[in-house]
Amino acid sequence: MEGMRLDGRVAVVTGAAGAIGAAIATDLVALGARVIIADVDLAGAEKTAAALAGTGPAGAAPAGEVGVAVAMRVDLASPGSIAQFCAAIGRADICVHNAGVSVVEPFVDSDPASWDLMWQVNLRGPMLMTKLLLPGMLERRWGRLVFISSDGARAGSGGEGAYAATKAGLFGLAKTLAREAARGNVTANVVCPGPTDTPMLRRVSADEPGLVEKIVRGVPLRRLGTPADVAGLVAYLCTDRAAYLTGQTLSVSGGVTMH
């Protein structure tokens, strides 16, 4: 399909050692991009890259018309680590800000120290990385910024006050960047996963029997989302077919949130 390939593009996916990040990286590699699997968990990032490479060392190209995957470590809580990472990659045409941390607890019982970590990773980290990578996109007159937020940030989520607040900050950031970078042919959009079947959800549900079934009953499509559901939308937003779509916040929630 015309406009759906990413050959020659360099993409950064943060938090790509996790389920959703790995699925996003998989789709971008399949479209021909060179994908940098960025995560504070280097061993996990290398595992993702190796899986995408099939056989051989991480970063080797799989057979067929696909790109490559390379694992690199970055700590989004550290401005120095972000600066070092951006200097090392040199160029990025696509940046998918997927990484995030969450501490689930009632707001009145929450520890402000945990707020700091969520602010640093969920909002300040994407801001700093974008500030370093966006000038190159503008100079080359092509770029895609995709911020992975959460439906909890759109609608609220019990026990996730600080998390929702930091993820909601991405809405304002993306809309502002969409306006400021438009003449440089750079788009900025937000994707909000809803209830998604990830290892994190399964760990939480192990301590609360019946939780998954309860969640599914509230989803119009009557199933949890999958990482691939999220990845498909993100991949589209990174292509030329989505060139006229910017400043938008899109939910992948099975109909839980409708806007």
GROMACS .gro file of N, CA and C in nm, residues 9-12 34 36 85-86 89-96 129 132-138 140 142-145:
model
   87
    9ARG      N    1   1.394   0.514   0.730
    9ARG     CA    2   1.364   0.593   0.849
    9ARG      C    3   1.429   0.530   0.973
   10VAL      N    4   1.468   0.616   1.066
   10VAL     CA    5   1.523   0.572   1.194
   10VAL      C    6   1.420   0.603   1.301
   11ALA      N    7   1.382   0.502   1.378
   11ALA     CA    8   1.279   0.518   1.480
   11ALA      C    9   1.334   0.483   1.618
   12VAL      N   10   1.298   0.562   1.716
   12VAL     CA   11   1.328   0.533   1.856
   12VAL      C   12   1.198   0.492   1.924
   34ARG      N   13   1.465   0.129   1.069
   34ARG     CA   14   1.571   0.089   1.161
   34ARG      C   15   1.526   0.136   1.298
   36ILE      N   16   1.548   0.165   1.709
   36ILE     CA   17   1.633   0.162   1.828
   36ILE      C   18   1.545   0.124   1.945
   85PHE      N   19   2.233   0.936   2.517
   85PHE     CA   20   2.162   0.851   2.422
   85PHE      C   21   2.136   0.924   2.291
   86CYS      N   22   2.085   1.046   2.299
   86CYS     CA   23   2.052   1.121   2.178
   86CYS      C   24   2.177   1.153   2.097
   89ILE      N   25   2.281   0.824   1.906
   89ILE     CA   26   2.204   0.779   1.790
   89ILE      C   27   2.218   0.876   1.673
   90GLY      N   28   2.245   1.002   1.705
   90GLY     CA   29   2.271   1.099   1.599
   90GLY      C   30   2.147   1.149   1.527
   91ARG      N   31   2.059   1.060   1.489
   91ARG     CA   32   1.943   1.098   1.410
   91ARG      C   33   1.823   1.012   1.446
   92ALA      N   34   1.707   1.073   1.446
   92ALA     CA   35   1.583   0.998   1.461
   92ALA      C   36   1.476   1.068   1.378
   93ASP      N   37   1.409   0.993   1.294
   93ASP     CA   38   1.297   1.046   1.216
   93ASP      C   39   1.165   1.026   1.288
   94ILE      N   40   1.161   0.925   1.373
   94ILE     CA   41   1.040   0.886   1.446
   94ILE      C   42   1.078   0.867   1.592
   95CYS      N   43   0.999   0.920   1.681
   95CYS     CA   44   1.021   0.892   1.824
   95CYS      C   45   0.888   0.854   1.887
   96VAL      N   46   0.881   0.733   1.936
   96VAL     CA   47   0.762   0.685   2.006
   96VAL      C   48   0.793   0.681   2.154
  129MET      N   49   1.392   1.442   2.567
  129MET     CA   50   1.433   1.369   2.447
  129MET      C   51   1.381   1.439   2.322
  132LEU      N   52   1.582   1.741   2.219
  132LEU     CA   53   1.710   1.709   2.155
  132LEU      C   54   1.694   1.653   2.015
  133LEU      N   55   1.586   1.580   1.989
  133LEU     CA   56   1.568   1.514   1.859
  133LEU      C   57   1.487   1.595   1.759
  134LEU      N   58   1.399   1.681   1.807
  134LEU     CA   59   1.312   1.756   1.717
  134LEU      C   60   1.387   1.848   1.621
  135PRO      N   61   1.492   1.919   1.663
  135PRO     CA   62   1.561   2.007   1.567
  135PRO      C   63   1.607   1.935   1.441
  136GLY      N   64   1.654   1.813   1.454
  136GLY     CA   65   1.697   1.737   1.337
  136GLY      C   66   1.581   1.703   1.246
  137MET      N   67   1.467   1.669   1.305
  137MET     CA   68   1.347   1.642   1.224
  137MET      C   69   1.306   1.765   1.145
  138LEU      N   70   1.308   1.880   1.212
  138LEU     CA   71   1.269   2.004   1.146
  138LEU      C   72   1.366   2.038   1.034
  140ARG      N   73   1.542   1.828   0.857
  140ARG     CA   74   1.521   1.733   0.746
  140ARG      C   75   1.380   1.743   0.690
  142TRP      N   76   1.092   1.633   0.805
  142TRP     CA   77   1.008   1.513   0.818
  142TRP      C   78   1.028   1.455   0.958
  143GLY      N   79   0.917   1.427   1.024
  143GLY     CA   80   0.929   1.366   1.156
  143GLY      C   81   0.794   1.320   1.209
  144ARG      N   82   0.800   1.222   1.299
  144ARG     CA   83   0.680   1.170   1.363
  144ARG      C   84   0.707   1.157   1.514
  145LEU      N   85   0.624   1.222   1.593
  145LEU     CA   86   0.629   1.211   1.738
  145LEU      C   87   0.499   1.145   1.784
   0.00000   0.00000   0.00000
